[in-house]
Every structure is written in C-alpha cells, then in structure tokens.
Amino acid sequence: MSLTVALLLLTQLWGLGTDKLPVQLPATSEAVLGGTALLSCTYPPEADLILYWTRLGPASERNVYTYYRGEHLASHADPAYRGRATVPAGQPGRGDGALRLHNVTLADEGRYRCRVKSNRGMGVAETELRLIGLYRLSWLQPQPCAPSLQNVTLTCLAEGGYPLATVTIRDSTGRDYGAGTPAAKEPQGLYSAAHSAAVPCSPTASYTCIVTTTFLQQNRTGTLAWEEPQPAWKGWAGVGIGIGIGMAVVVLGSGALWAGQQRRKGQRHQGSRPPREPEPAWEEAPLEGTGPTCTRRGDPPDILQEPPPPSQHLCPTPSPGPSHA
C-alpha cells in the first residue's frame, strides 16, 4: 500500500464516526535510559481500526508509529523513531495498542499521544514519558578515623544520573546529616551531585547515602574506615633492633680495647727480654774417610750435620797449607 493511499484512507477514517471511543493511558510512564519504554494504551477490541502514536512538540506532532487495519506503516514514522518503535503483533485489534520504544535517550523524554479510530468512533489519550538515569554512588573519606579524632568528613558522591537528585547522609540511628543538591550537568544531560558532612568516629555506626529523585530513591550503606593500629610486636621489634645494635657496638669496642692492651703487653715483654746471642758461624770439621761437613761453633762434637749436596757449598773451601818440601 502506497503512502498516498494510506493517508487518504486515514483521512476518511478520521471523518467517520462521532462517538467517543474510550482510550486509557497512564498519566506518566517511566523508563531507564538505554532501555525500552513501554507506553500502555488500551481500548475496546475492534478488528477494523487505526492506531496512531505521535510525539507532541512545541509546535507540531511527530509520527512515531502507525497501525492501519493490521499493517504497520513503517515509512510513515519519523526518522528519529524508525526501527525503534513497535507494538505487540496481533494485539492492536484486541484492544492493546501499547507502544514499545527501544534504546531510549534523553531526547525521547516528553508527551506522547495515542489516537484510536474505528467505525464505532475515535478516542485520544496522552501520557508523559519520564526517563531515569541511575546514579553511581560512592563514599569518600579523606582521613580515616583514629582514637585521637572525634569527627571526620564523609562525602557521598552521586554521579552520572538523571534527573537532578537530592543527596542525604543518614546514620544507623536514623539521624540525618543534612541534604544537598549542588550538581553539575554533564554534556550528555546527566547530573552529578555530592554532599559532605562531619560525622562522629564510631566503630559501630554505619552510614547510608540516600539519593532521591522525582521517581525513585537509591541507597548505599557503608561504615567508616579506621586507621590500622600498630601491632605490639612491631614496637618490640624496634626495641630489639636498638638493643642489638648497642650490644654490637659494646662488643666491638671491647674487642678493640683488648687488642690494644695485648699489643702494649707484647711491646713491654719484648723490651724486658735479654738480647739474643748471635748465631754461631759455621766451621769446617774434616773427618777421616768422609767429605767435608759443617758444624756450628759450640755444638757438641758428636753431632754432625748432614752434608749438603755437591752442587752447593755451604762451607768455605779450606785453603791448602804451606807445603813442606
């Protein structure tokens, strides 16, 4: 069916029937960013009908989805919704004309109109599509609790959500530590907010970050971070190291002192020792039937020295005596 013929039939059907057809839509519809929006539209079952979904703008309507007597006129949809808008197959004639809009973005937020036309009459209803972007919640505690601290600063961060939220910090007893709405709008249209409060350092208390928007409430609960106590053995280890170093110094000093004393004693001992007698000179002691040997002056005559090798002359060769001719 050509678009021209479809539009002509659509115009003719709009002119038929004057009775009001009851069409029901919720006042608002919510969807999560990036998900699928479901816009409900119910009416009395009718086999021969036209279902027409449009997006209302400041000055005009944009076609989102057209169902004509059992056929989807895809070419009639606005390019921004083409391929993203569907209705349940076979259900429009049974009174269910719910629109499913896939992969929704902030640009899809706004008012939508469901128009139903049959031989019995025509009905129109509108709904407001509101989008929700879940916030990423986290805690920020720059300084851990310690026994010497009474309070610390605790910050709840809510990032990348939609719409604008109020951030509250609440402890486990139900006490609120103020609420804040300062936020920064990101280029994509999302918001980031934070709230800080001075809370007491209690080891048993827990704190909840509450992020509230028009449609929902997100919570994140946590406990304070504490400074890790230093184990006792670490302190004793430091003392032991100090004692060990001190003992090593004492031992080294004592050793050096003892060595000095020993050197001085040795020097005194050498000074009182009598002078050493010079070594006696070697003299020749010829014996009958033997070669010359060497003895020391003062040695007993019966102690002989082993003759040296022939190649070595340890004793001077005796000069021949005068000849007696």
Coordinates of N, CA and C in Angstrom, one line a residue, residues 51-283:
L51 N -4.5 2.7 14.6 CA -3.8 3.1 15.9 C -2.6 4.1 15.4
Y52 N -2.6 5.2 16.1 CA -1.7 6.2 15.6 C -1.0 6.8 16.9
W53 N 0.3 6.6 17.0 CA 1.1 7.2 18.0 C 1.9 8.3 17.5
T54 N 1.9 9.5 18.3 CA 2.6 10.7 17.9 C 3.4 11.2 19.1
R55 N 4.4 12.0 18.8 CA 5.2 12.7 19.9 C 4.8 14.2 19.8
L56 N 4.3 14.7 20.9 CA 3.9 16.1 20.9 C 5.1 17.0 21.1
G57 N 5.2 18.0 20.3 CA 6.2 19.0 20.3 C 5.6 20.4 20.6
P58 N 6.5 21.4 20.7 CA 6.0 22.7 21.0 C 5.1 23.3 19.9
A59 N 5.4 22.9 18.6 CA 4.6 23.5 17.5 C 3.9 22.4 16.7
S60 N 4.3 21.1 16.8 CA 3.8 20.1 15.9 C 3.9 18.7 16.5
E61 N 3.3 17.7 15.8 CA 3.4 16.4 16.3 C 4.4 15.6 15.3
R62 N 5.1 14.7 15.9 CA 5.9 13.8 15.0 C 5.3 12.4 15.1
N63 N 5.3 11.8 13.9 CA 4.7 10.4 13.8 C 5.7 9.4 14.4
V64 N 5.2 8.6 15.3 CA 6.1 7.6 15.9 C 5.7 6.2 15.4
Y65 N 4.4 5.9 15.3 CA 4.0 4.5 14.9 C 2.6 4.6 14.4
T66 N 2.4 4.0 13.2 CA 1.1 3.9 12.6 C 0.7 2.5 12.3
Y67 N -0.5 2.1 12.8 CA -1.0 0.8 12.5 C -2.4 0.9 11.8
Y68 N -2.4 0.4 10.6 CA -3.6 0.6 9.7 C -4.2 -0.7 9.3
R69 N -5.3 -1.2 9.9 CA -6.0 -2.4 9.5 C -5.1 -3.6 9.4
G70 N -4.3 -3.8 10.5 CA -3.5 -5.0 10.5 C -2.1 -4.8 9.9
E71 N -1.8 -3.6 9.4 CA -0.5 -3.4 8.8 C 0.2 -2.2 9.4
H72 N 1.5 -2.4 9.6 CA 2.4 -1.4 10.2 C 2.9 -0.5 9.0
L73 N 2.6 0.8 9.0 CA 3.1 1.7 8.0 C 4.4 2.3 8.5
A74 N 5.5 1.5 8.3 CA 6.8 2.0 8.8 C 7.3 3.2 8.1
S75 N 7.0 3.4 6.9 CA 7.5 4.6 6.1 C 6.9 5.9 6.6
H76 N 5.8 5.7 7.4 CA 5.1 6.9 7.8 C 5.7 7.5 9.1
A77 N 6.6 6.7 9.7 CA 7.2 7.2 11.0 C 8.3 8.2 10.8
D78 N 8.5 9.0 11.8 CA 9.6 10.0 11.8 C 10.9 9.2 11.8
P79 N 12.0 9.8 11.1 CA 13.2 9.0 11.1 C 13.8 8.8 12.4
A80 N 13.6 9.7 13.4 CA 14.1 9.5 14.7 C 13.6 8.3 15.5
Y81 N 12.4 7.8 15.0 CA 11.8 6.6 15.7 C 11.7 5.4 14.8
R82 N 12.1 5.6 13.6 CA 12.0 4.4 12.6 C 13.0 3.3 13.1
G83 N 12.4 2.1 13.2 CA 13.2 1.0 13.6 C 13.3 0.8 15.1
R84 N 12.8 1.8 15.9 CA 12.9 1.7 17.4 C 11.5 1.6 18.0
A85 N 10.4 1.8 17.3 CA 9.1 1.8 17.8 C 8.3 0.5 17.3
T86 N 7.7 -0.2 18.2 CA 6.9 -1.4 17.9 C 5.7 -1.5 18.8
V87 N 4.7 -2.3 18.3 CA 3.5 -2.6 19.1 C 3.4 -4.2 19.1
P88 N 2.8 -4.8 20.1 CA 2.7 -6.2 20.1 C 2.0 -6.7 18.8
A89 N 2.6 -7.7 18.2 CA 2.0 -8.3 17.0 C 0.6 -8.9 17.3
G90 N -0.4 -8.5 16.4 CA -1.7 -9.1 16.6 C -2.5 -8.6 17.7
Q91 N -2.0 -7.6 18.5 CA -2.7 -7.2 19.7 C -3.5 -5.9 19.5
P92 N -3.2 -5.0 18.5 CA -4.0 -3.8 18.4 C -5.5 -4.1 18.2
G93 N -5.8 -5.1 17.4 CA -7.2 -5.4 17.2 C -7.9 -6.0 18.4
R94 N -7.1 -6.4 19.4 CA -7.7 -7.0 20.7 C -7.7 -6.0 21.8
G95 N -7.5 -4.7 21.4 CA -7.6 -3.7 22.5 C -6.3 -3.3 23.2
D96 N -5.2 -3.8 22.7 CA -3.9 -3.5 23.3 C -3.0 -2.8 22.2
G97 N -2.8 -1.5 22.4 CA -2.0 -0.8 21.4 C -0.8 -0.2 22.1
A98 N -0.2 -0.9 23.1 CA 1.0 -0.4 23.8 C 2.1 -0.2 22.9
L99 N 2.8 0.9 23.1 CA 4.0 1.3 22.3 C 5.2 0.9 23.0
R100 N 6.1 0.2 22.3 CA 7.5 0.0 22.9 C 8.5 0.7 22.1
L101 N 9.2 1.6 22.9 CA 10.2 2.5 22.3 C 11.6 2.0 22.8
H102 N 12.4 1.5 21.9 CA 13.7 0.8 22.3 C 14.8 1.8 22.4
N103 N 15.8 1.5 23.2 CA 17.0 2.3 23.3 C 16.7 3.8 23.5
V104 N 16.0 4.1 24.6 CA 15.6 5.5 24.8 C 16.7 6.4 25.2
T105 N 16.7 7.6 24.8 CA 17.7 8.6 25.2 C 16.9 9.8 25.8
L106 N 17.7 10.8 26.3 CA 17.0 12.0 26.8 C 16.2 12.7 25.8
A107 N 16.5 12.6 24.5 CA 15.7 13.2 23.5 C 14.3 12.6 23.4
D108 N 14.1 11.4 23.9 CA 12.8 10.8 23.8 C 11.9 11.2 24.9
E109 N 12.4 11.9 25.9 CA 11.5 12.3 27.0 C 10.5 13.4 26.6
G110 N 9.3 13.2 27.0 CA 8.2 14.2 26.6 C 6.8 13.5 26.6
R111 N 5.9 14.2 26.0 CA 4.5 13.8 25.9 C 4.2 13.0 24.6
Y112 N 3.4 11.9 24.8 CA 3.1 11.1 23.6 C 1.5 10.9 23.6
R113 N 1.0 10.8 22.4 CA -0.5 10.7 22.2 C -0.8 9.4 21.5
C114 N -1.8 8.7 22.1 CA -2.3 7.5 21.5 C -3.7 7.8 20.9
R115 N -3.9 7.7 19.6 CA -5.1 8.0 19.0 C -5.7 6.7 18.3
V116 N -6.9 6.4 18.6 CA -7.5 5.1 18.1 C -8.8 5.5 17.3
K117 N -8.9 5.0 16.1 CA -10.1 5.3 15.3 C -10.7 4.0 14.7
S118 N -12.0 3.8 14.9 CA -12.7 2.7 14.3 C -14.1 3.2 13.8
N119 N -14.8 2.2 13.3 CA -16.2 2.6 12.8 C -17.1 3.0 13.9
R120 N -16.7 2.6 15.1 CA -17.6 3.0 16.3 C -17.3 4.4 16.8
G121 N -16.1 4.9 16.5 CA -15.8 6.3 17.0 C -14.3 6.4 17.1
M122 N -13.9 7.5 17.8 CA -12.5 7.8 17.9 C -12.2 8.2 19.4
G123 N -11.0 7.8 19.8 CA -10.6 8.2 21.2 C -9.1 8.6 21.2
V124 N -8.8 9.5 22.1 CA -7.4 10.1 22.2 C -7.0 10.1 23.7
A125 N -5.8 9.8 24.0 CA -5.3 9.9 25.3 C -3.8 10.2 25.3
E126 N -3.3 10.8 26.3 CA -1.8 11.2 26.3 C -1.1 10.7 27.6
T127 N 0.2 10.5 27.5 CA 1.0 10.1 28.6 C 2.3 10.9 28.6
E128 N 2.9 11.1 29.7 CA 4.2 11.8 29.8 C 5.3 10.7 30.1
L129 N 6.3 10.7 29.1 CA 7.4 9.7 29.3 C 8.5 10.4 30.1
R130 N 8.8 9.9 31.2 CA 9.9 10.4 32.0 C 11.0 9.4 32.1
L131 N 12.2 9.8 31.9 CA 13.4 8.9 31.9 C 14.1 9.0 33.2
I132 N 14.8 7.9 33.5 CA 15.5 7.7 34.7 C 16.9 7.3 34.4
G133 N 17.9 8.0 34.9 CA 19.3 7.5 34.8 C 19.8 7.2 36.2
L134 N 20.2 5.9 36.4 CA 20.6 5.5 37.8 C 22.0 6.2 38.1
Y135 N 22.1 6.7 39.3 CA 23.4 7.3 39.7 C 24.4 6.2 40.2
R136 N 25.6 6.5 40.0 CA 26.7 5.7 40.6 C 27.1 6.3 41.9
L137 N 26.8 5.5 43.0 CA 27.1 6.0 44.3 C 28.4 5.5 44.9
S138 N 29.1 6.4 45.6 CA 30.3 6.0 46.2 C 30.6 6.9 47.4
W139 N 31.4 6.4 48.3 CA 31.8 7.1 49.5 C 33.2 7.7 49.4
L140 N 33.4 8.9 50.0 CA 34.8 9.5 50.0 C 35.1 9.9 51.4
Q141 N 36.1 9.3 52.0 CA 36.6 9.6 53.4 C 38.0 9.9 53.3
P142 N 38.4 11.2 53.2 CA 39.9 11.5 53.0 C 40.7 11.1 54.2
Q143 N 40.2 11.2 55.4 CA 41.0 10.8 56.6 C 40.4 9.7 57.4
P144 N 41.1 8.7 57.7 CA 40.5 7.6 58.5 C 40.3 8.0 59.9
C145 N 39.4 7.3 60.6 CA 39.2 7.5 62.0 C 40.4 7.0 62.8
A146 N 40.6 7.7 63.9 CA 41.7 7.3 64.8 C 41.2 7.6 66.3
P147 N 41.8 7.0 67.3 CA 41.4 7.2 68.7 C 41.5 8.7 69.0
S148 N 42.4 9.4 68.4 CA 42.5 10.8 68.8 C 41.5 11.8 68.1
L149 N 40.7 11.2 67.1 CA 39.7 12.0 66.4 C 38.3 11.8 66.9
Q150 N 37.6 12.9 67.0 CA 36.1 12.8 67.3 C 35.3 12.7 66.1
N151 N 35.6 13.5 65.1 CA 34.8 13.6 63.9 C 35.7 13.5 62.6
V152 N 35.1 13.0 61.6 CA 35.7 13.0 60.2 C 34.7 13.5 59.2
T153 N 35.3 13.9 58.1 CA 34.4 14.4 57.0 C 34.1 13.2 56.1
L154 N 32.8 13.0 55.8 CA 32.3 11.9 55.0 C 31.5 12.5 53.8
T155 N 31.8 12.1 52.6 CA 31.2 12.7 51.4 C 30.5 11.5 50.6
C156 N 29.3 11.8 50.2 CA 28.6 10.9 49.4 C 28.6 11.4 47.9
L157 N 29.1 10.7 47.0 CA 29.1 11.1 45.6 C 28.1 10.4 44.8
A158 N 27.3 11.1 44.0 CA 26.3 10.6 43.1 C 26.6 11.1 41.7
E159 N 27.0 10.2 40.8 CA 27.5 10.6 39.5 C 26.7 10.0 38.4
G160 N 26.6 10.8 37.3 CA 26.0 10.3 36.0 C 24.6 9.8 36.1
G161 N 23.7 10.5 36.8 CA 22.3 10.1 36.9 C 21.4 11.2 36.3
Y162 N 20.1 10.8 36.3 CA 19.0 11.7 35.8 C 17.7 11.3 36.4
P163 N 16.9 12.3 36.8 CA 17.0 13.7 36.8 C 17.8 14.2 38.0
L164 N 17.8 15.5 38.3 CA 18.5 16.1 39.4 C 18.1 15.4 40.7
A165 N 19.0 15.1 41.5 CA 18.8 14.4 42.8 C 19.1 15.2 44.0
T166 N 18.6 14.8 45.1 CA 18.9 15.3 46.4 C 19.7 14.2 47.2
V167 N 20.9 14.6 47.7 CA 21.7 13.6 48.4 C 21.7 13.9 49.9
T168 N 21.4 12.8 50.7 CA 21.3 12.8 52.1 C 22.2 11.8 52.7
I169 N 22.8 12.1 53.9 CA 23.6 11.2 54.7 C 22.9 10.9 56.0
R170 N 22.7 9.6 56.3 CA 21.9 9.2 57.4 C 22.6 8.1 58.1
D171 N 22.7 8.1 59.5 CA 23.4 7.1 60.2 C 22.4 6.0 60.6
S172 N 22.9 5.0 61.3 CA 22.1 3.8 61.6 C 21.0 4.0 62.6
T173 N 21.1 5.2 63.3 CA 20.1 5.5 64.3 C 19.0 6.3 63.7
G174 N 19.1 6.7 62.4 CA 18.1 7.5 61.7 C 18.4 9.0 61.7
R175 N 19.5 9.4 62.2 CA 19.8 10.8 62.2 C 20.3 11.2 60.9
D176 N 19.8 12.3 60.4 CA 20.2 12.9 59.1 C 21.3 13.9 59.3
Y177 N 22.3 13.9 58.4 CA 23.4 14.9 58.5 C 23.3 15.8 57.3
G178 N 22.1 16.4 57.2 CA 21.9 17.4 56.1 C 21.6 16.8 54.8
A179 N 21.2 17.6 53.9 CA 20.9 17.2 52.5 C 21.4 18.2 51.5
G180 N 21.9 17.8 50.4 CA 22.5 18.7 49.4 C 22.0 18.4 48.0
T181 N 21.9 19.5 47.2 CA 21.5 19.3 45.8 C 22.5 20.0 44.9
P182 N 23.6 20.5 45.3 CA 24.5 21.1 44.3 C 24.9 20.0 43.3
A183 N 24.8 20.4 42.0 CA 25.1 19.4 41.0 C 25.7 20.1 39.8
A184 N 26.4 19.3 39.0 CA 26.9 19.7 37.7 C 26.3 18.9 36.6
K185 N 25.9 19.6 35.6 CA 25.3 19.0 34.4 C 26.3 18.6 33.4
E186 N 26.4 17.4 33.0 CA 27.3 16.9 32.1 C 26.9 17.2 30.7
P187 N 27.8 17.1 29.7 CA 27.4 17.4 28.3 C 26.3 16.5 27.8
Q188 N 26.2 15.3 28.3 CA 25.1 14.3 27.8 C 23.8 14.7 28.5
G189 N 23.7 15.7 29.4 CA 22.5 16.0 30.0 C 22.3 15.3 31.4
L190 N 23.3 14.5 31.8 CA 23.2 13.8 33.1 C 23.7 14.7 34.2
Y191 N 23.5 14.3 35.4 CA 23.9 15.1 36.6 C 24.8 14.4 37.5
S192 N 25.6 15.1 38.2 CA 26.5 14.6 39.3 C 26.3 15.5 40.5
A193 N 26.1 14.9 41.7 CA 25.9 15.6 42.9 C 26.7 15.0 44.0
A194 N 26.9 15.8 45.1 CA 27.7 15.4 46.2 C 27.2 16.1 47.5
H195 N 27.4 15.4 48.6 CA 27.0 16.0 49.9 C 28.0 15.5 50.9
S196 N 28.6 16.5 51.7 CA 29.6 16.2 52.7 C 29.0 16.6 54.1
A197 N 29.5 15.8 55.1 CA 29.0 16.1 56.5 C 30.1 15.6 57.4
A198 N 30.2 16.3 58.6 CA 31.1 15.8 59.7 C 30.4 14.8 60.6
V199 N 30.9 13.6 60.6 CA 30.2 12.6 61.4 C 31.1 12.1 62.5
P200 N 30.6 11.6 63.6 CA 31.4 11.1 64.7 C 32.1 9.8 64.3
C201 N 33.3 9.6 64.9 CA 34.1 8.4 64.7 C 33.5 7.3 65.6
S202 N 32.6 6.6 65.2 CA 32.0 5.5 66.0 C 32.3 4.2 65.3
P203 N 33.0 3.2 66.0 CA 33.3 1.9 65.3 C 32.0 1.1 65.0
T204 N 30.9 1.4 65.7 CA 29.7 0.6 65.5 C 28.7 1.2 64.5
A205 N 28.9 2.5 64.2 CA 27.9 3.2 63.4 C 28.1 2.9 61.9
S206 N 27.0 2.8 61.2 CA 27.0 2.7 59.7 C 26.3 3.9 59.1
Y207 N 26.6 4.3 57.9 CA 26.0 5.5 57.3 C 25.5 5.1 55.9
T208 N 24.4 5.7 55.6 CA 23.7 5.5 54.3 C 23.6 6.7 53.5
C209 N 24.0 6.6 52.3 CA 23.9 7.7 51.3 C 22.6 7.5 50.5
I210 N 21.7 8.5 50.6 CA 20.4 8.4 50.0 C 20.3 9.4 48.9
V211 N 20.0 8.9 47.7 CA 19.8 9.8 46.5 C 18.4 9.7 46.1
T212 N 17.7 10.8 46.1 CA 16.3 10.9 45.9 C 16.0 11.7 44.6
T213 N 15.3 11.1 43.7 CA 14.8 11.9 42.5 C 13.3 11.9 42.5
T214 N 12.7 12.4 41.5 CA 11.2 12.5 41.4 C 10.6 11.1 41.4
F215 N 11.3 10.2 40.8 CA 10.7 8.8 40.6 C 11.2 7.7 41.5
L216 N 12.4 7.9 42.0 CA 13.0 6.7 42.7 C 13.9 7.2 43.8
Q217 N 14.4 6.2 44.6 CA 15.4 6.5 45.6 C 16.4 5.4 45.6
Q218 N 17.7 5.9 45.6 CA 18.8 4.9 45.6 C 19.5 5.1 46.9
N219 N 20.0 3.9 47.5 CA 20.7 3.9 48.7 C 22.1 3.2 48.6
R220 N 23.0 3.6 49.4 CA 24.3 2.9 49.5 C 24.8 3.1 51.0
T221 N 25.0 1.9 51.7 CA 25.3 2.0 53.1 C 26.8 1.5 53.2
G222 N 27.5 2.1 54.2 CA 28.9 1.7 54.4 C 29.3 2.1 55.8
T223 N 30.4 1.7 56.2 CA 31.0 2.0 57.6 C 32.3 2.8 57.4
L224 N 32.7 3.5 58.5 CA 33.8 4.4 58.4 C 35.1 3.5 58.3
A225 N 36.1 4.1 57.7 CA 37.4 3.5 57.6 C 38.2 3.9 58.8
W226 N 38.9 3.0 59.4 CA 39.7 3.3 60.6 C 41.2 3.1 60.4
E227 N 42.0 3.9 61.1 CA 43.4 3.8 61.0 C 43.8 2.5 61.6
E228 N 44.7 1.7 60.9 CA 45.1 0.4 61.5 C 46.0 0.6 62.6
P229 N 45.7 0.0 63.8 CA 46.6 0.1 65.0 C 47.9 -0.6 64.7
Q230 N 49.0 -0.1 65.3 CA 50.3 -0.7 65.1 C 50.4 -1.9 66.1
P231 N 50.7 -3.1 65.6 CA 50.9 -4.3 66.5 C 52.0 -4.1 67.5
A232 N 51.8 -4.7 68.7 CA 52.8 -4.5 69.7 C 54.1 -5.1 69.3
W233 N 54.1 -6.2 68.6 CA 55.4 -6.8 68.2 C 56.3 -5.9 67.3
K234 N 55.6 -5.0 66.6 CA 56.4 -4.1 65.8 C 57.2 -3.1 66.7
G235 N 56.6 -2.7 67.8 CA 57.3 -1.8 68.7 C 58.4 -2.5 69.4
W236 N 58.2 -3.8 69.8 CA 59.2 -4.6 70.5 C 60.3 -4.9 69.5
A237 N 60.0 -5.1 68.2 CA 61.0 -5.3 67.2 C 61.9 -4.2 67.1
G238 N 61.4 -2.9 67.2 CA 62.2 -1.8 67.1 C 63.2 -1.7 68.3
V239 N 62.6 -2.0 69.5 CA 63.5 -2.0 70.7 C 64.6 -3.1 70.6
G240 N 64.2 -4.3 70.1 CA 65.2 -5.3 70.0 C 66.3 -4.9 69.0
I241 N 65.9 -4.3 67.9 CA 66.9 -3.9 67.0 C 67.9 -2.9 67.6
G242 N 67.3 -1.9 68.4 CA 68.2 -0.9 69.1 C 69.1 -1.6 70.1
I243 N 68.6 -2.6 70.9 CA 69.4 -3.3 71.8 C 70.5 -4.0 71.1
G244 N 70.2 -4.7 70.0 CA 71.2 -5.5 69.3 C 72.3 -4.6 68.7
I245 N 71.9 -3.5 68.2 CA 73.0 -2.5 67.7 C 73.9 -2.1 68.8
G246 N 73.2 -1.7 70.0 CA 74.0 -1.3 71.1 C 75.0 -2.4 71.6
M247 N 74.5 -3.6 71.7 CA 75.4 -4.7 72.1 C 76.5 -4.9 71.1
A248 N 76.2 -4.8 69.8 CA 77.3 -4.9 68.8 C 78.4 -3.9 69.0
V249 N 78.0 -2.6 69.3 CA 78.9 -1.5 69.5 C 79.8 -1.8 70.7
V250 N 79.1 -2.3 71.8 CA 79.9 -2.6 73.0 C 80.9 -3.7 72.7
V251 N 80.5 -4.8 72.1 CA 81.4 -5.9 71.8 C 82.6 -5.5 70.9
L252 N 82.3 -4.7 69.9 CA 83.4 -4.2 69.0 C 84.3 -3.3 69.8
G253 N 83.8 -2.4 70.7 CA 84.6 -1.6 71.5 C 85.5 -2.3 72.4
S254 N 84.9 -3.4 73.1 CA 85.7 -4.2 74.0 C 86.8 -4.9 73.3
G255 N 86.4 -5.5 72.1 CA 87.5 -6.2 71.3 C 88.6 -5.3 70.9
A256 N 88.3 -4.0 70.5 CA 89.4 -3.1 70.2 C 90.2 -2.8 71.4
L257 N 89.6 -2.6 72.5 CA 90.3 -2.3 73.8 C 91.2 -3.4 74.2
W258 N 90.7 -4.7 74.1 CA 91.5 -5.8 74.4 C 92.7 -6.0 73.5
A259 N 92.5 -5.8 72.2 CA 93.6 -5.9 71.2 C 94.6 -4.9 71.5
G260 N 94.2 -3.6 71.9 CA 95.2 -2.6 72.2 C 96.0 -3.0 73.4
Q261 N 95.4 -3.5 74.4 CA 96.1 -4.0 75.6 C 97.1 -5.1 75.3
Q262 N 96.6 -6.0 74.5 CA 97.6 -7.1 74.1 C 98.8 -6.6 73.4
R263 N 98.6 -5.6 72.5 CA 99.7 -5.0 71.8 C 100.7 -4.3 72.7
R264 N 100.1 -3.6 73.7 CA 101.0 -2.9 74.7 C 101.8 -3.9 75.5
K265 N 101.1 -5.0 76.0 CA 101.8 -6.0 76.7 C 102.9 -6.7 75.9
G266 N 102.7 -6.9 74.7 CA 103.7 -7.5 73.8 C 104.9 -6.6 73.7
Q267 N 104.6 -5.3 73.6 CA 105.7 -4.4 73.5 C 106.6 -4.4 74.7
R268 N 105.9 -4.3 75.9 CA 106.6 -4.3 77.2 C 107.4 -5.6 77.4
H269 N 106.8 -6.7 77.0 CA 107.5 -8.0 77.1 C 108.8 -8.1 76.2
Q270 N 108.7 -7.5 75.0 CA 109.8 -7.5 74.2 C 110.9 -6.6 74.7
G271 N 110.5 -5.5 75.4 CA 111.5 -4.6 75.9 C 112.3 -5.2 77.1
S272 N 111.7 -6.1 77.9 CA 112.4 -6.7 79.0 C 113.2 -8.0 78.7
R273 N 113.0 -8.5 77.5 CA 113.7 -9.7 77.1 C 115.2 -9.5 76.9
P274 N 116.1 -10.3 77.4 CA 117.6 -10.1 77.1 C 117.9 -10.3 75.7
P275 N 119.1 -9.6 75.3 CA 119.4 -9.6 73.9 C 119.8 -11.1 73.5
R276 N 119.4 -11.3 72.3 CA 119.6 -12.7 71.8 C 121.0 -12.8 71.3
E277 N 121.6 -14.0 71.6 CA 123.0 -14.3 71.2 C 123.0 -14.5 69.7
P278 N 124.1 -14.0 69.1 CA 124.2 -14.2 67.6 C 124.4 -15.6 67.3
E279 N 124.0 -16.0 66.1 CA 124.1 -17.3 65.6 C 125.6 -17.6 65.4
P280 N 126.0 -18.8 65.9 CA 127.4 -19.1 65.7 C 127.7 -19.4 64.2
A281 N 129.0 -19.0 63.9 CA 129.4 -19.2 62.5 C 129.7 -20.7 62.2
W282 N 129.6 -21.0 61.0 CA 129.9 -22.4 60.6 C 131.4 -22.5 60.4
E283 N 131.9 -23.7 60.8 CA 133.3 -24.0 60.6 C 133.5 -25.4 60.1

